[in-house]
Amino acid sequence: MTERVIPIAEARYRAGVPHIPEETSPPVGLLSDRLGRRLHDLRISVTDRCNFRCTYCMPKSIFGSDYAFLPQSSLLSFEEIARIARIFVAHGVEKLRLTGGEPLLRKDLDVLIGMRTQLRTPDDQPVDLTLTTNGTLLPRMAHRLRQAGLTRLTVSLDAIDEQVFRQMNDVDFAVSSVLSGIAAAEQAGFSPIKVNMVVQKGVNDHQILPMARHFRHSGHILRFIEFMDVGASNGWRLDDVLPARDILERIASEFPIEPVEPNYTGEVAERWRYCDGSGEIGVIASVTQAFCRDCTRARLSTEGKLFTCLFATEGHDLKALLRGDFSDTQAEAAIAHIWQGRSDRYSELRSSETVGLRKIEMSYIGG
Ligand code: SAM
């Protein structure tokens, strides 16, 4: 009998080594959890580092110059990421999102994107691969990303006012550094680009209309996201959340809008369009209209821990499987076992008690 060595999981966030069922059966491209939700999306964090210090995500008080980011040796290699992605696709995942931290800080990311060609769904379709970025590195990366096969892009931008934006990213990045990134992405052929704005009451809610005015007629889709209680370091309070209904009311006060049918069941953003044909917007009401019952997403951290909820306090150490010399069949069975046992629905259960849980930081788990 060969002896398997399982590396000890990094103690940063609790993550047990997955159980490997004795009986294994090949993936059939359809996996449901305990609440009947299928596995459809995988978000992959490629780095826990970011060049922004957004006050609501990576506040300087925690992520300061002495913060210990993951060492290079802890990161999954591109080959390891591609192997995990292949297993998830075999289990029915059709959509992959690269994120972070700031994913464009990961060296040679275009090489990972190029590996997408190795991935085909069980009915032989290509997978949908997309990336979320703060946009600042797009001027030098957009073309390479496009050449490598990336087709869709989401850029985050929380304000169009210079002072508000600089205060929010807290490292003095100018609005123009993101707008240049969006322009470079357009030039490289990305269209439409989704632009995500996290709305924090009293911080940038007065930017809703200026942002709407800016992106109307641009062909890009501006999406307003309710501020969430992710992680344990952003000092979230329910009072800081501007409900999606109020966001839509503000937009409608200046620009008449009408609802648009979802692209697919379970789409997180509620879609709206300007009645004058000047574009589409979306709202993501993750706090006031929780959508756990449609949540088909799993998340893979930079060091290979799997989380089945954005608000998880514990994960599953897939890197231990990868580096522990297990076969694909065993890893497939372990992942199936994790998803089939999933019953997370944090946003539906959110209360004053859950807010204080030691949830995994978004910069680590992947946004
Ligand atoms: N650095 C990339 C970016 O800026 O898009 C990717 C990672 S970032 C964590 C992903 C997204 O999560 C961003 O749009 C960010 O604004 C959003 N985000 C971070 N913390 C959030 C929070 N507490 N509530 C809502 N959205 C949040």
PDB file of N, CA and C in Angstrom, residues 281-330:
ATOM      1  N   ILE A 281     -29.065  49.002 -16.697  1.00  0.00           N
ATOM      2  CA  ILE A 281     -28.431  49.015 -15.372  1.00  0.00           C
ATOM      3  C   ILE A 281     -28.869  47.751 -14.625  1.00  0.00           C
ATOM      4  N   GLY A 282     -28.244  47.513 -13.474  1.00  0.00           N
ATOM      5  CA  GLY A 282     -28.654  46.367 -12.662  1.00  0.00           C
ATOM      6  C   GLY A 282     -28.541  46.720 -11.187  1.00  0.00           C
ATOM      7  N   VAL A 283     -29.306  46.011 -10.363  1.00  0.00           N
ATOM      8  CA  VAL A 283     -29.125  46.165  -8.908  1.00  0.00           C
ATOM      9  C   VAL A 283     -28.920  44.786  -8.311  1.00  0.00           C
ATOM     10  N   ILE A 284     -28.020  44.708  -7.340  1.00  0.00           N
ATOM     11  CA  ILE A 284     -27.743  43.444  -6.670  1.00  0.00           C
ATOM     12  C   ILE A 284     -28.117  43.632  -5.204  1.00  0.00           C
ATOM     13  N   ALA A 285     -29.298  43.101  -4.851  1.00  0.00           N
ATOM     14  CA  ALA A 285     -29.880  43.369  -3.533  1.00  0.00           C
ATOM     15  C   ALA A 285     -29.563  42.226  -2.573  1.00  0.00           C
ATOM     16  N   SER A 286     -28.277  41.987  -2.396  1.00  0.00           N
ATOM     17  CA  SER A 286     -27.864  40.810  -1.621  1.00  0.00           C
ATOM     18  C   SER A 286     -28.278  40.880  -0.158  1.00  0.00           C
ATOM     19  N   VAL A 287     -28.547  42.087   0.346  1.00  0.00           N
ATOM     20  CA  VAL A 287     -28.925  42.196   1.753  1.00  0.00           C
ATOM     21  C   VAL A 287     -30.449  42.255   1.903  1.00  0.00           C
ATOM     22  N   THR A 288     -31.080  43.143   1.138  1.00  0.00           N
ATOM     23  CA  THR A 288     -32.520  43.353   1.355  1.00  0.00           C
ATOM     24  C   THR A 288     -33.399  42.331   0.634  1.00  0.00           C
ATOM     25  N   GLN A 289     -32.851  41.672  -0.397  1.00  0.00           N
ATOM     26  CA  GLN A 289     -33.636  40.619  -1.065  1.00  0.00           C
ATOM     27  C   GLN A 289     -32.711  39.429  -1.299  1.00  0.00           C
ATOM     28  N   ALA A 290     -32.400  38.743  -0.205  1.00  0.00           N
ATOM     29  CA  ALA A 290     -31.413  37.659  -0.269  1.00  0.00           C
ATOM     30  C   ALA A 290     -31.802  36.640  -1.347  1.00  0.00           C
ATOM     31  N   PHE A 291     -30.775  36.171  -2.073  1.00  0.00           N
ATOM     32  CA  PHE A 291     -31.082  35.228  -3.156  1.00  0.00           C
ATOM     33  C   PHE A 291     -30.416  33.872  -2.926  1.00  0.00           C
ATOM     34  N   CYS A 292     -30.277  33.493  -1.635  1.00  0.00           N
ATOM     35  CA  CYS A 292     -29.625  32.212  -1.316  1.00  0.00           C
ATOM     36  C   CYS A 292     -30.292  31.036  -2.036  1.00  0.00           C
ATOM     37  N   ARG A 293     -31.615  31.095  -2.168  1.00  0.00           N
ATOM     38  CA  ARG A 293     -32.277  29.898  -2.715  1.00  0.00           C
ATOM     39  C   ARG A 293     -31.866  29.627  -4.149  1.00  0.00           C
ATOM     40  N   ASP A 294     -31.303  30.639  -4.816  1.00  0.00           N
ATOM     41  CA  ASP A 294     -30.839  30.431  -6.191  1.00  0.00           C
ATOM     42  C   ASP A 294     -29.318  30.380  -6.273  1.00  0.00           C
ATOM     43  N   CYS A 295     -28.630  30.312  -5.127  1.00  0.00           N
ATOM     44  CA  CYS A 295     -27.166  30.436  -5.175  1.00  0.00           C
ATOM     45  C   CYS A 295     -26.497  29.143  -5.632  1.00  0.00           C
ATOM     46  N   THR A 296     -25.834  29.243  -6.766  1.00  0.00           N
ATOM     47  CA  THR A 296     -25.196  28.075  -7.373  1.00  0.00           C
ATOM     48  C   THR A 296     -23.673  28.229  -7.399  1.00  0.00           C
ATOM     49  N   ARG A 297     -23.146  29.101  -6.496  1.00  0.00           N
ATOM     50  CA  ARG A 297     -21.733  29.459  -6.566  1.00  0.00           C
ATOM     51  C   ARG A 297     -20.855  28.799  -5.497  1.00  0.00           C
ATOM     52  N   ALA A 298     -19.694  28.345  -5.943  1.00  0.00           N
ATOM     53  CA  ALA A 298     -18.652  27.909  -5.006  1.00  0.00           C
ATOM     54  C   ALA A 298     -17.472  28.856  -5.195  1.00  0.00           C
ATOM     55  N   ARG A 299     -16.635  28.952  -4.164  1.00  0.00           N
ATOM     56  CA  ARG A 299     -15.491  29.866  -4.236  1.00  0.00           C
ATOM     57  C   ARG A 299     -14.217  29.146  -3.842  1.00  0.00           C
ATOM     58  N   LEU A 300     -13.164  29.387  -4.613  1.00  0.00           N
ATOM     59  CA  LEU A 300     -11.873  28.759  -4.356  1.00  0.00           C
ATOM     60  C   LEU A 300     -10.884  29.852  -3.985  1.00  0.00           C
ATOM     61  N   SER A 301     -10.294  29.748  -2.785  1.00  0.00           N
ATOM     62  CA  SER A 301      -9.355  30.789  -2.365  1.00  0.00           C
ATOM     63  C   SER A 301      -8.011  30.607  -3.075  1.00  0.00           C
ATOM     64  N   THR A 302      -7.190  31.628  -2.967  1.00  0.00           N
ATOM     65  CA  THR A 302      -5.878  31.646  -3.612  1.00  0.00           C
ATOM     66  C   THR A 302      -5.033  30.445  -3.237  1.00  0.00           C
ATOM     67  N   GLU A 303      -5.221  29.941  -2.016  1.00  0.00           N
ATOM     68  CA  GLU A 303      -4.399  28.803  -1.577  1.00  0.00           C
ATOM     69  C   GLU A 303      -5.201  27.508  -1.603  1.00  0.00           C
ATOM     70  N   GLY A 304      -6.285  27.502  -2.387  1.00  0.00           N
ATOM     71  CA  GLY A 304      -6.943  26.228  -2.651  1.00  0.00           C
ATOM     72  C   GLY A 304      -7.932  25.758  -1.613  1.00  0.00           C
ATOM     73  N   LYS A 305      -8.520  26.705  -0.880  1.00  0.00           N
ATOM     74  CA  LYS A 305      -9.582  26.292   0.037  1.00  0.00           C
ATOM     75  C   LYS A 305     -10.924  26.598  -0.612  1.00  0.00           C
ATOM     76  N   LEU A 306     -11.829  25.666  -0.463  1.00  0.00           N
ATOM     77  CA  LEU A 306     -13.125  25.802  -1.108  1.00  0.00           C
ATOM     78  C   LEU A 306     -14.153  26.283  -0.097  1.00  0.00           C
ATOM     79  N   PHE A 307     -14.946  27.287  -0.500  1.00  0.00           N
ATOM     80  CA  PHE A 307     -16.001  27.815   0.364  1.00  0.00           C
ATOM     81  C   PHE A 307     -17.316  27.738  -0.390  1.00  0.00           C
ATOM     82  N   THR A 308     -18.350  27.314   0.305  1.00  0.00           N
ATOM     83  CA  THR A 308     -19.626  27.146  -0.384  1.00  0.00           C
ATOM     84  C   THR A 308     -20.578  28.308  -0.099  1.00  0.00           C
ATOM     85  N   CYS A 309     -20.058  29.358   0.532  1.00  0.00           N
ATOM     86  CA  CYS A 309     -20.873  30.547   0.783  1.00  0.00           C
ATOM     87  C   CYS A 309     -19.925  31.738   0.928  1.00  0.00           C
ATOM     88  N   LEU A 310     -20.328  32.896   0.414  1.00  0.00           N
ATOM     89  CA  LEU A 310     -19.508  34.109   0.553  1.00  0.00           C
ATOM     90  C   LEU A 310     -19.326  34.480   2.019  1.00  0.00           C
ATOM     91  N   PHE A 311     -20.250  34.056   2.863  1.00  0.00           N
ATOM     92  CA  PHE A 311     -20.211  34.424   4.277  1.00  0.00           C
ATOM     93  C   PHE A 311     -19.716  33.263   5.153  1.00  0.00           C
ATOM     94  N   ALA A 312     -18.989  32.345   4.541  1.00  0.00           N
ATOM     95  CA  ALA A 312     -18.548  31.155   5.275  1.00  0.00           C
ATOM     96  C   ALA A 312     -17.551  31.496   6.374  1.00  0.00           C
ATOM     97  N   THR A 313     -17.517  30.660   7.389  1.00  0.00           N
ATOM     98  CA  THR A 313     -16.516  30.810   8.444  1.00  0.00           C
ATOM     99  C   THR A 313     -15.500  29.666   8.358  1.00  0.00           C
ATOM    100  N   GLU A 314     -15.748  28.735   7.487  1.00  0.00           N
ATOM    101  CA  GLU A 314     -14.894  27.554   7.372  1.00  0.00           C
ATOM    102  C   GLU A 314     -14.905  27.027   5.936  1.00  0.00           C
ATOM    103  N   GLY A 315     -13.771  26.454   5.517  1.00  0.00           N
ATOM    104  CA  GLY A 315     -13.719  25.943   4.149  1.00  0.00           C
ATOM    105  C   GLY A 315     -13.254  24.499   4.094  1.00  0.00           C
ATOM    106  N   HIS A 316     -12.889  24.077   2.891  1.00  0.00           N
ATOM    107  CA  HIS A 316     -12.456  22.698   2.660  1.00  0.00           C
ATOM    108  C   HIS A 316     -11.126  22.777   1.917  1.00  0.00           C
ATOM    109  N   ASP A 317     -10.131  22.111   2.435  1.00  0.00           N
ATOM    110  CA  ASP A 317      -8.778  22.279   1.926  1.00  0.00           C
ATOM    111  C   ASP A 317      -8.517  21.414   0.686  1.00  0.00           C
ATOM    112  N   LEU A 318      -8.852  21.952  -0.475  1.00  0.00           N
ATOM    113  CA  LEU A 318      -8.654  21.166  -1.706  1.00  0.00           C
ATOM    114  C   LEU A 318      -7.177  21.035  -2.061  1.00  0.00           C
ATOM    115  N   LYS A 319      -6.370  21.997  -1.621  1.00  0.00           N
ATOM    116  CA  LYS A 319      -4.933  21.900  -1.922  1.00  0.00           C
ATOM    117  C   LYS A 319      -4.338  20.639  -1.291  1.00  0.00           C
ATOM    118  N   ALA A 320      -4.887  20.277  -0.137  1.00  0.00           N
ATOM    119  CA  ALA A 320      -4.397  19.051   0.505  1.00  0.00           C
ATOM    120  C   ALA A 320      -4.662  17.846  -0.398  1.00  0.00           C
ATOM    121  N   LEU A 321      -5.774  17.908  -1.117  1.00  0.00           N
ATOM    122  CA  LEU A 321      -6.061  16.812  -2.052  1.00  0.00           C
ATOM    123  C   LEU A 321      -5.084  16.834  -3.219  1.00  0.00           C
ATOM    124  N   LEU A 322      -4.905  18.052  -3.767  1.00  0.00           N
ATOM    125  CA  LEU A 322      -4.055  18.178  -4.957  1.00  0.00           C
ATOM    126  C   LEU A 322      -2.629  17.755  -4.658  1.00  0.00           C
ATOM    127  N   ARG A 323      -2.115  18.239  -3.513  1.00  0.00           N
ATOM    128  CA  ARG A 323      -0.703  17.990  -3.207  1.00  0.00           C
ATOM    129  C   ARG A 323      -0.537  16.691  -2.435  1.00  0.00           C
ATOM    130  N   GLY A 324      -1.638  16.054  -2.102  1.00  0.00           N
ATOM    131  CA  GLY A 324      -1.565  14.804  -1.349  1.00  0.00           C
ATOM    132  C   GLY A 324      -1.615  13.591  -2.253  1.00  0.00           C
ATOM    133  N   ASP A 325      -1.465  13.822  -3.547  1.00  0.00           N
ATOM    134  CA  ASP A 325      -1.323  12.705  -4.452  1.00  0.00           C
ATOM    135  C   ASP A 325      -2.604  11.882  -4.601  1.00  0.00           C
ATOM    136  N   PHE A 326      -3.722  12.542  -4.604  1.00  0.00           N
ATOM    137  CA  PHE A 326      -4.974  11.818  -4.829  1.00  0.00           C
ATOM    138  C   PHE A 326      -5.311  11.851  -6.317  1.00  0.00           C
ATOM    139  N   SER A 327      -6.056  10.855  -6.739  1.00  0.00           N
ATOM    140  CA  SER A 327      -6.415  10.797  -8.158  1.00  0.00           C
ATOM    141  C   SER A 327      -7.552  11.786  -8.439  1.00  0.00           C
ATOM    142  N   ASP A 328      -7.759  12.089  -9.718  1.00  0.00           N
ATOM    143  CA  ASP A 328      -8.883  12.951 -10.094  1.00  0.00           C
ATOM    144  C   ASP A 328     -10.194  12.330  -9.626  1.00  0.00           C
ATOM    145  N   THR A 329     -10.303  11.020  -9.734  1.00  0.00           N
ATOM    146  CA  THR A 329     -11.543  10.344  -9.336  1.00  0.00           C
ATOM    147  C   THR A 329     -11.821  10.585  -7.866  1.00  0.00           C
ATOM    148  N   GLN A 330     -10.781  10.522  -7.043  1.00  0.00           N
ATOM    149  CA  GLN A 330     -10.981  10.759  -5.607  1.00  0.00           C
ATOM    150  C   GLN A 330     -11.334  12.227  -5.346  1.00  0.00           C
TER     151      GLN A 330
END
